[in-house]
XYZ file of C-alpha atoms in Angstrom:
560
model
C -15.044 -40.903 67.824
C -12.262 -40.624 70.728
C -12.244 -40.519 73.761
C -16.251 -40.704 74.162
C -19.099 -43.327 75.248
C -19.085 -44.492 71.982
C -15.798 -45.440 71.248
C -15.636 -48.425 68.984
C -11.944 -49.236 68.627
C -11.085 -52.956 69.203
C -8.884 -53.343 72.239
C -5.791 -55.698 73.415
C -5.903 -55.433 77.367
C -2.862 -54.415 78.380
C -0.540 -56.876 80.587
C 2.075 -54.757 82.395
C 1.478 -52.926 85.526
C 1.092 -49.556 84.661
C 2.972 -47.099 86.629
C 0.467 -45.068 89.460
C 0.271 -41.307 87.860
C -1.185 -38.367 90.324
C -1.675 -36.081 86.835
C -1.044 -35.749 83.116
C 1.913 -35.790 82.264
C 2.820 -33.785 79.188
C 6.069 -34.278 77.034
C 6.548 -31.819 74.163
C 7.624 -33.648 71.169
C 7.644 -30.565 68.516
C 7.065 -26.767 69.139
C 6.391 -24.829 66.957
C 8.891 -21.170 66.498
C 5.555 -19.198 66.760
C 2.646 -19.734 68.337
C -0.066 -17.116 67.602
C -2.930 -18.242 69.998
C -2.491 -21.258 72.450
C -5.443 -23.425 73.143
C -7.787 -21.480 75.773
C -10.823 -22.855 77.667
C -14.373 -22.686 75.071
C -11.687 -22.440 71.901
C -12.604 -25.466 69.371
C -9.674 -27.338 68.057
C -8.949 -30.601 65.203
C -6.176 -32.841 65.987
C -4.449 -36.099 65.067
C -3.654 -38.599 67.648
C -2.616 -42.054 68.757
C -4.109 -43.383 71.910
C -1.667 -45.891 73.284
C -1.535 -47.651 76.589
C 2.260 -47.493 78.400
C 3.735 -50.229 76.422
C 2.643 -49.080 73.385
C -0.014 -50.887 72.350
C -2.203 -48.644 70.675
C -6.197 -48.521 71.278
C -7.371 -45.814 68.567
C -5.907 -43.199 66.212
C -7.586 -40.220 64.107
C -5.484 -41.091 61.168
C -6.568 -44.660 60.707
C -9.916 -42.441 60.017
C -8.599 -40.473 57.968
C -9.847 -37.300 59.467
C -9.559 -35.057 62.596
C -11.192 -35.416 65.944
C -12.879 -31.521 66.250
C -13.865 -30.539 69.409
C -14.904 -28.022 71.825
C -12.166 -27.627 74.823
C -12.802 -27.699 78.478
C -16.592 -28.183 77.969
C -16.609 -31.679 79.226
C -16.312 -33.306 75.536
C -13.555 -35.154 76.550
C -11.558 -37.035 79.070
C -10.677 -34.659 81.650
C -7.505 -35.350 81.583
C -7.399 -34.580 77.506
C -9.205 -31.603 78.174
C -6.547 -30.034 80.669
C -3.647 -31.775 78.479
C -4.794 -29.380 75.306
C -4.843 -26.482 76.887
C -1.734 -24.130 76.367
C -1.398 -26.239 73.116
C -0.236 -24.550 69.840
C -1.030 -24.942 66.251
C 1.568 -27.989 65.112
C 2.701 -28.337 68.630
C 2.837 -32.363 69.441
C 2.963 -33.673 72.462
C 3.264 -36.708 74.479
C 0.431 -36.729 77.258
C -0.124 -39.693 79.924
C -3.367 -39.620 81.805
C -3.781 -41.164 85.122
C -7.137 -43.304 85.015
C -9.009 -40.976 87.546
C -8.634 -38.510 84.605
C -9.510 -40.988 81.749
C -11.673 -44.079 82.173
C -11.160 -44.497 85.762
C -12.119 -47.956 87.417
C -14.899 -48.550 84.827
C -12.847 -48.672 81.677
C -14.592 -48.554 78.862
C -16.202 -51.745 77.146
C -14.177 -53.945 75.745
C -11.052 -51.582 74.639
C -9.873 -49.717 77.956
C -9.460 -51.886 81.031
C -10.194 -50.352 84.080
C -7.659 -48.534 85.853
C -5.721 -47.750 82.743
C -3.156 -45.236 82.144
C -3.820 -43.549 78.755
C -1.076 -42.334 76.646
C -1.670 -39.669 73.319
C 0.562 -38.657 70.941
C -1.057 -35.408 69.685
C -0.651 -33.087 66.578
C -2.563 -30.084 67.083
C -3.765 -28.535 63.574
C -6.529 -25.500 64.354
C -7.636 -23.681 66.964
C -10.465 -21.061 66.638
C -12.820 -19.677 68.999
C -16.725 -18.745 68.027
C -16.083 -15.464 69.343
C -14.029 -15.114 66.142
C -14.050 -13.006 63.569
C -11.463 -11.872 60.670
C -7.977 -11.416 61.613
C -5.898 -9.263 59.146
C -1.598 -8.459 59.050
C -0.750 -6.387 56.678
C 3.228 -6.941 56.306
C 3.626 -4.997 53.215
C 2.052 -2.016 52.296
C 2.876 0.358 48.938
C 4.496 3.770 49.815
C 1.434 5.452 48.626
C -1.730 4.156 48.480
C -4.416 6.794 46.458
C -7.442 4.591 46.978
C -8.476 1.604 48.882
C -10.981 -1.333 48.228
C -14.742 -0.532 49.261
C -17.664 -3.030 49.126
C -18.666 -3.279 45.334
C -15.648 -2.884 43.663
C -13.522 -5.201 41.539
C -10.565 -6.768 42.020
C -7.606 -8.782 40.982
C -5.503 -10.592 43.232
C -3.299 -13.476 44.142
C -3.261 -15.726 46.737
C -2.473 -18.701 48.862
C -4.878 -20.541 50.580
C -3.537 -22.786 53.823
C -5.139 -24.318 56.352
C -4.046 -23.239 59.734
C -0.873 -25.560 60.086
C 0.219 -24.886 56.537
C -0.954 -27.505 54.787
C -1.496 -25.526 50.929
C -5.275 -26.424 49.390
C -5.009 -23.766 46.621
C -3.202 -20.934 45.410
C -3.633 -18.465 41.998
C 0.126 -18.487 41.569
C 0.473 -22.118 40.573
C -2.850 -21.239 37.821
C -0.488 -18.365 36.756
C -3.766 -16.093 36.799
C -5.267 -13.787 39.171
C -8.674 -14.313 41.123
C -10.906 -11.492 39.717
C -14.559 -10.629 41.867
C -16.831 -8.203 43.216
C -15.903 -7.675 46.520
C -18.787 -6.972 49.590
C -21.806 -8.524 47.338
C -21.478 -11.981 48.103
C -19.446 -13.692 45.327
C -16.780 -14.649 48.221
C -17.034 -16.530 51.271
C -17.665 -14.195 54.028
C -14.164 -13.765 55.613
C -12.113 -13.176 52.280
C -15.474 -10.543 51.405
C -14.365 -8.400 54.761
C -10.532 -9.390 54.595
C -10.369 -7.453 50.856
C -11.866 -4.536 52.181
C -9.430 -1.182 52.836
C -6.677 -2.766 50.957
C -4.577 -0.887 48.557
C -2.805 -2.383 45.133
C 0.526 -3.741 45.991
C -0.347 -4.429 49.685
C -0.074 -7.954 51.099
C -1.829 -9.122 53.864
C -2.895 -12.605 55.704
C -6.066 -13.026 56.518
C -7.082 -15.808 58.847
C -11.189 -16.857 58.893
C -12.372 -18.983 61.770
C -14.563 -21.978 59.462
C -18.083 -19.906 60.261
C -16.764 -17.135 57.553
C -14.683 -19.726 56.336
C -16.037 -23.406 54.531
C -18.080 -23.655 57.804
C -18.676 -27.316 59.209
C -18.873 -29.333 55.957
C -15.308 -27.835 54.288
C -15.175 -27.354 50.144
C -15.714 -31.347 50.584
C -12.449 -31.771 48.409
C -9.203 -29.801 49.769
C -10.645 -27.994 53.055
C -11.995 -30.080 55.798
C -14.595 -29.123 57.624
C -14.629 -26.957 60.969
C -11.290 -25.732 59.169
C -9.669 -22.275 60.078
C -8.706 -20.712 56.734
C -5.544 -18.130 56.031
C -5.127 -16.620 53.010
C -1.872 -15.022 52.333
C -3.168 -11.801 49.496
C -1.107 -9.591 47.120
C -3.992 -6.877 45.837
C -3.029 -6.061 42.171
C -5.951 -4.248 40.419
C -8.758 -2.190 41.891
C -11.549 -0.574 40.448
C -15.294 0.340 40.316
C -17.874 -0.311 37.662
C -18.801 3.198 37.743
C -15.237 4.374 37.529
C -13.963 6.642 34.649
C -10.778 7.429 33.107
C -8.231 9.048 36.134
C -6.052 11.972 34.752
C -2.694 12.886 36.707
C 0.831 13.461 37.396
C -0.041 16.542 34.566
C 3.188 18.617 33.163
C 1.555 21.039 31.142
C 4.029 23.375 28.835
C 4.087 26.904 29.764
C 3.089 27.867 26.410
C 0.394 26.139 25.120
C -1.626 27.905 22.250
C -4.063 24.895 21.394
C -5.163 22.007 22.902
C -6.455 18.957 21.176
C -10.353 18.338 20.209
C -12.061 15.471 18.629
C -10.817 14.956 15.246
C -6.941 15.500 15.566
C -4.146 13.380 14.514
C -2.394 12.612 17.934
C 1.751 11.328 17.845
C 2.354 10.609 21.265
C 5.143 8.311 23.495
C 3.324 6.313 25.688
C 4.725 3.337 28.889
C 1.929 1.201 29.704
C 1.611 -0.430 32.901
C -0.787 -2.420 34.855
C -1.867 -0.829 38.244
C 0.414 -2.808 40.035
C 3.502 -1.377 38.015
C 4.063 -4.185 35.692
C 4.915 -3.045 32.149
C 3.084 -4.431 29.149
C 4.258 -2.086 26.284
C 6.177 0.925 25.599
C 6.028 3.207 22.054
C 9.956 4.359 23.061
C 11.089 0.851 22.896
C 9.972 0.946 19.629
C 11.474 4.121 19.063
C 8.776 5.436 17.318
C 5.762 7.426 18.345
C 2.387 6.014 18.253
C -0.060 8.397 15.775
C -4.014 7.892 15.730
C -6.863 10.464 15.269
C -8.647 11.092 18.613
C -12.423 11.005 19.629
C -12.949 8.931 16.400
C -12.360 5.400 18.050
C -9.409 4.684 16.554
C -7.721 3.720 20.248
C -9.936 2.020 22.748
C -12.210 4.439 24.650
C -10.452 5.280 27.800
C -7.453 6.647 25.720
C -9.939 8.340 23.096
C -11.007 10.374 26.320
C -7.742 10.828 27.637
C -5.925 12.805 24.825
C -8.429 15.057 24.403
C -7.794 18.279 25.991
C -3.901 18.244 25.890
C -1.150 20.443 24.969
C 1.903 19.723 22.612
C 4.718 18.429 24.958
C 2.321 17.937 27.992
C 2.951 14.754 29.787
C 0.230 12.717 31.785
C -0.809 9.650 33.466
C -3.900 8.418 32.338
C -5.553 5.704 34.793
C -7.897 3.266 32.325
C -10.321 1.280 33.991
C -11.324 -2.278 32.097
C -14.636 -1.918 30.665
C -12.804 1.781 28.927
C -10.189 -0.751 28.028
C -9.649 -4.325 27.097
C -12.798 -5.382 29.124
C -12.808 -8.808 30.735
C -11.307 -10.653 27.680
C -7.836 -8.750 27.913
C -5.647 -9.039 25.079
C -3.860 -12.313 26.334
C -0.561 -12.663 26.789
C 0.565 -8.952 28.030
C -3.111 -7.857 29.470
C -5.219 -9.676 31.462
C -9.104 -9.389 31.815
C -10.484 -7.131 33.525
C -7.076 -5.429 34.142
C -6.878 -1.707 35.233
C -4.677 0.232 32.777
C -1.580 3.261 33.144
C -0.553 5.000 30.236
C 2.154 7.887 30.972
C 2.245 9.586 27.768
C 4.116 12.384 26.630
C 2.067 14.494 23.828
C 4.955 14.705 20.681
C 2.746 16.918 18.346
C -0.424 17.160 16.999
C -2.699 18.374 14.374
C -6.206 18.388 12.309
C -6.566 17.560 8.558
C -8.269 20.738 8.090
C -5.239 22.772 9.088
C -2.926 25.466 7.079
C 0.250 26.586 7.067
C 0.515 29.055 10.063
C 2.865 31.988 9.230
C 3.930 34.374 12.326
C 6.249 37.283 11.080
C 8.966 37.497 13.672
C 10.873 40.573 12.066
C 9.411 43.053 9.163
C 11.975 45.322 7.367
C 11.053 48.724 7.605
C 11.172 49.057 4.079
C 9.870 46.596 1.181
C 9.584 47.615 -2.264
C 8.552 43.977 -3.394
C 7.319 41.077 -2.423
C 7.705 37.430 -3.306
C 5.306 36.251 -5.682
C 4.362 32.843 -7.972
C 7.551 31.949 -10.711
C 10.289 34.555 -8.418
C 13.705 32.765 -7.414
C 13.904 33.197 -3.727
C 17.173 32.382 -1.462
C 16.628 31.918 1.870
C 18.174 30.257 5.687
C 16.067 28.008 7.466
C 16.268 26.402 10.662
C 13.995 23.256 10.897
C 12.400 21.368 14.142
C 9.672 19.206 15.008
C 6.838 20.433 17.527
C 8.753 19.143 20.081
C 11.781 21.162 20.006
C 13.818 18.263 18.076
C 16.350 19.911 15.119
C 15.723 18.251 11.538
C 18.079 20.200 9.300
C 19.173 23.789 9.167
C 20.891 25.706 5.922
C 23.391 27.895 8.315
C 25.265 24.173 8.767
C 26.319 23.964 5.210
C 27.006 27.821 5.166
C 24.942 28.698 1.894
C 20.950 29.723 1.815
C 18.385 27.563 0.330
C 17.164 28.657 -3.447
C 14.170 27.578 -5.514
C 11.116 29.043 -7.871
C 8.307 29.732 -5.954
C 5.466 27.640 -7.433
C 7.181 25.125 -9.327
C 7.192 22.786 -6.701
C 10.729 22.931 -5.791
C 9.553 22.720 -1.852
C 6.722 20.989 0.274
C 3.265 23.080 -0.197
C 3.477 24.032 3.059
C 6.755 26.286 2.418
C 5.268 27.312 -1.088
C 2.744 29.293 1.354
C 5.060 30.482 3.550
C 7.237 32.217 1.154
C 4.965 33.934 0.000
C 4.418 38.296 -0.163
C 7.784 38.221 1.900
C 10.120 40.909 1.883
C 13.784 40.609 1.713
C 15.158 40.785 5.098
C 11.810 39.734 6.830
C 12.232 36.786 9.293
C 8.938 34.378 9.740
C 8.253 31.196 12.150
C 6.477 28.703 9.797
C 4.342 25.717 11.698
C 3.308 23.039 8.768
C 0.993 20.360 8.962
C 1.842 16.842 7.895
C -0.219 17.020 4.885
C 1.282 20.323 3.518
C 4.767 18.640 4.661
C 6.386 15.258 4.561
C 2.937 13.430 5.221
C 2.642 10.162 6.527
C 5.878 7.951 5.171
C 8.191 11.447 6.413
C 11.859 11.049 5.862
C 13.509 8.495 6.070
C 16.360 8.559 9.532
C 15.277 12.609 9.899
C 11.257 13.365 10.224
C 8.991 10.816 11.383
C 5.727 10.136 9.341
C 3.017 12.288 10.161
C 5.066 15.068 11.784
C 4.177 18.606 11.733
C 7.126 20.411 11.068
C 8.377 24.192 12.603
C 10.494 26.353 9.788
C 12.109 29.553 11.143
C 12.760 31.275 7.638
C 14.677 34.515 6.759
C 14.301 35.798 2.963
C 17.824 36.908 1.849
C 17.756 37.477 -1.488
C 14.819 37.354 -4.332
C 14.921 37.636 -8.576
C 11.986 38.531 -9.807
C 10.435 35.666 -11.903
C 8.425 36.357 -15.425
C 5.042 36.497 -15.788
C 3.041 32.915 -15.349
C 3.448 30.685 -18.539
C 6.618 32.210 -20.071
C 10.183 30.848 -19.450
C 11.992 33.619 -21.679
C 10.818 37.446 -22.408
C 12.233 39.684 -24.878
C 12.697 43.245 -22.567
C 13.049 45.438 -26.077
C 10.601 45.508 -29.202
C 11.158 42.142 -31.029
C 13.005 42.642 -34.402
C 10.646 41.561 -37.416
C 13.708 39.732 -39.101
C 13.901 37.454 -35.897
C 13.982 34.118 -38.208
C 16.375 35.561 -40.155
C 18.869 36.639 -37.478
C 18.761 33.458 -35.825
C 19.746 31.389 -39.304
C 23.419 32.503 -39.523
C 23.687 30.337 -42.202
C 21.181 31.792 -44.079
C 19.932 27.880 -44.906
C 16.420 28.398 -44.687
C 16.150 26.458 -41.458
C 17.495 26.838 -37.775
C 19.640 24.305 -35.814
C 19.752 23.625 -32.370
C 23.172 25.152 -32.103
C 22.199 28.611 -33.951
C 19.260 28.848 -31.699
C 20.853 28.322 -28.600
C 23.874 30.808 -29.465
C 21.005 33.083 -30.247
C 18.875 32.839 -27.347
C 21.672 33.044 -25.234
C 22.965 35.993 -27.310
C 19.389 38.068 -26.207
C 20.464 37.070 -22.214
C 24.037 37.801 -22.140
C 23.118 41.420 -24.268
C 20.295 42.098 -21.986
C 17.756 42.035 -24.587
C 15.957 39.380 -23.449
C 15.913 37.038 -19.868
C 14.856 33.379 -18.782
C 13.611 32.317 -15.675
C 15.513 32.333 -13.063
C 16.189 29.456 -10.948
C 16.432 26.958 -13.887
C 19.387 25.714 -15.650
C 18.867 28.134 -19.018
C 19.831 25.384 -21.382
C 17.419 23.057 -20.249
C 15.168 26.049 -20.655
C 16.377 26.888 -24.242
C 16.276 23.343 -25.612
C 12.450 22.846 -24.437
C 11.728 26.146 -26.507
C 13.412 24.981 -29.610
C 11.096 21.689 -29.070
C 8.049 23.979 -29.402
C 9.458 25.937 -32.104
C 10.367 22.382 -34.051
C 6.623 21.017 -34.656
C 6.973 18.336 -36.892
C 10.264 17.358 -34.698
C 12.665 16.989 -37.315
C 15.393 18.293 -35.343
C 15.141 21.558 -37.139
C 12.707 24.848 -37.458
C 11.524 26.004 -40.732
C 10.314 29.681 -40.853
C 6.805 27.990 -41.433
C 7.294 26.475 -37.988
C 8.667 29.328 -36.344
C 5.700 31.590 -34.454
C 6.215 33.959 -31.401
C 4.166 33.309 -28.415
C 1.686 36.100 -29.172
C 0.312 34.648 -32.539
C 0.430 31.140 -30.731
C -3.404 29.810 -30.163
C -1.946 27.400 -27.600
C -0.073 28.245 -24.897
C 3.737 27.509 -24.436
C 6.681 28.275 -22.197
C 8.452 29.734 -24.953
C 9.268 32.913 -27.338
């Protein structure tokens, strides 16, 4: 040890006459641009130093040990002259100081290494200072505009740091581990000082925090990287906060003006979501995808915290939804994009939504006043239509190619969900159509115009409607059916009917207004799958054998 009764350097006496000194003399080699705290009476420092005589022999030195000399200052531990020369010192300061012998070894000397009457010269690195009065010191340099909660004694965080001993000198840091430090703060998983240097901070703030050794290592150090009796400063970003007992946190809500329905356990959710960790950075977004993300809710189809989370909302309400861990990814993560135990931010923006169990919902918007009839199964209905998703976006709409929209009711000509809505309309009444998926495009959609799984909004106007014939016929005679139909229909008179002669015929009845086909359908197509009825052994021909009217038919066909 230096300086002390037991100092057990070997000496060379020294042969020059040293030079009579009335006081230390200090020469400052290296100062430091700041100095925090300079060396006070009772503070406890570590320092390096060569003890030389004046012509520069030297006697001793703390780095041939290897370690620091640690001591208590102006408490008689050391040469008097050392203890008034480290006074007023600063952390990395190094300085030059000559002691006169009446303030070193004086006429005694000691043993065999200091000669009596010798002037003492240090060169001295000053590395720590702390005091035992000491307690945490925290400066905050950055703190986050806002700052909605702040760390309390049993909550969990996620942080990183870098750990230096007072002069700098880096013993650990998260950064170069690319991975947070994650612990229960105030319950003793931390040494003491980083335990009360954690608490009150918010995520994105960044603080040091300085720990004299007694909240620190204490006397023995981490006996690898952190000496002992070492001060301790950890510089801290805070990225993740939360509680054990913490639930999902719902805000930042933009709820629609209208809003009719709100989701419930069971629904089939498309929403846009940006996901975030709590200290903003992003880990996936559905719009850069450009596609929604769609998932039944309350049925665990999404991890709990978002199960919760979309229950309750309105189509086209947007929210932040604040996840903690164990509602999320837990302590495993998912790797690469989220850590464990990693608080999660979804802003989501609620596209559309509905249940399997829903109908078409039909809201007449204008009635005529008058309505002698009303669509039915097998009529041919034109009508405009304006199309949207539940979100306001326009699919299609008939007014932009200028002509209405025409098909048989009931002959699947349209999605189900239209089918329904057509129906027992009047001409001239106006209706506002909403259509589940399943009654609509379902799951695949269309291709480039509605996304799968959409629910899709019809505003419908009925322009114009031909009454259809009754279910199972596709022609009707409207007079009494002449007994000599066979006849009249073999022109020439061969016993037998052609294609050609029935067609002419059929079409003959239509154009005379003696008989009608179903409207909506090309006739032809119509005609020639009656004369396949008509032809049963299907020879191309029909035999007055063959030939039968619908009425004395035992099975039922779209025909005469």
């Amino acid at each position: 040890m230096m300086l002390t009764l037991s100092l057990l350097v070997t000496f060379a006496a020294c042969n020059a006459p040293p030079v009579p000194l009335d006081d230390i003399i200090i020469e400052k080699t290296f100062v430091p641009e700041q100095c925090v705290r300079p060396v006070k009476v009772g503070d406890f420092v570590r320092y390096h130093y060569i003890g030389m005589f004046p012509d520069g022999k030297t006697f001793d030195s703390s780095y041939d040990r290897g370690s620091t000399y640690n001591v208590f200052v102006g408490k008689k531990q050391l040469i008097e002259g050392m203890d008034k020369a480290l006074v007023g010192m600063c952390v990395n300061q190094r300085s030059l100081v000559k002691i006169p012998p009446q303030l070193a070894y004086g006429k005694r000397g000691y043993g065999d290494i200091i000669p009596p009457d010798s002037i003492l010269h240090f060169d001295v690195l000053l590395l720590d200072v702390w005091n035992p009065e000491d307690g945490v010191q925290i400066n905050s340099y950055h703190k986050p505009s806002t700052c909605s909660r702040k760390v309390e004694v049993s909550d969990f965080v996620r942080y990183h740091y870098n750990g230096t001993l007072l002069d700098g000198t880096l013993f650990d840091s998260s950064h170069t581990r690319m991975r947070t430090y994650d612990t229960y703060v105030g319950i003793g998983w931390l040494i003491a000082g980083m335990d009360q240097g954690l608490l009150g901070m918010c995520v994105g703030e960044r603080r040091i925090i300085t720990m004299p050794p007694s909240l620190g290592y204490g006397e023995n150090g981490d006996g690898s990287d952190i000496p002992g009796q070492a001060s301790l400063v950890f510089d801290v970003v805070l990225l993740d906060l939360h509680n054990p007992r913490d639930g999902i946190a719902v805000t930042n809500q933009v709820v629609p003006e209208s809003c009719t329905r709100k989701t419930v356990a069971g629904d089939f959710v498309r929403y846009h979501y940006n996901g975030s960790l709590l200290d903003g950075t992003f880990f996936d977004s559905s719009y850069s995808r450009n596609r929604t993300y769609d998932t039944y809710v309350g049925q665990g189809y999404v991890i709990p915290g978002m199960d919760e989370g979309l229950i309750g909302v309105c189509v086209g309400e947007r929210r932040t939804i604040t996840i903690p861990p164990h509602l999320a990814y837990g302590e495993e993560g998912t790797g690469s994009k989220i850590p464990g135990s990693a608080v999660l931010v979804f802003d989501i923006h609620i596209v559309d939504f509905h249940n399997p169990s829903d109908r078409t919902e039909v809201t007449i918007t204008l009635k005529p006043d008058e309505c002698e009839k009303q669509s039915k199964k097998g009529d041919f209905v034109k009508y405009h239509y304006n199309a949207s998703l539940m979100d306001g976006s326009p699919v299609d709409s008939t007014h932009n190619y200028g002509k209405t929209y025409n098909i048989v009711l009931g002959a699947n000509q349209v999605v189900p969900g239209m089918e329904d809505g057509l129906m027992d309309m009047c001409v001239g009444e106006k209706r506002h159509l909403v259509i589940p998926p399943h009654l609509a495009y379902g799951e695949r959609g269309v291709l480039d115009e509605v996304p799968g799984s959409a629910v899709m909004v019809f505003d419908i106007e009925l322009v114009d409607m031909e009454e259809g014939l009754p279910e199972g016929y596709m022609f009707i005679w409207k007079d009494e059916v002449t007994p000599d139909l066979f006849s009249e229909m073999d022109k020439d008179k061969n016993e037998q009917v052609e294609p050609s002669e029935f067609t002419d015929y059929i079409m003959q009845q239509v154009n005379d207004e003696k008989g009608r086909l179903a409207p909506g359908f090309d006739p032809y197509r119509i005609i020639d799958n009656m004369f396949s009825n008509q032809d049963r052994n299907g020879d191309g021909k029909i035999t007055e054998a063959e030939f039968k009217l619908k009425a004395d038919e035992s099975v039922s066909h779209d025909e005469l």
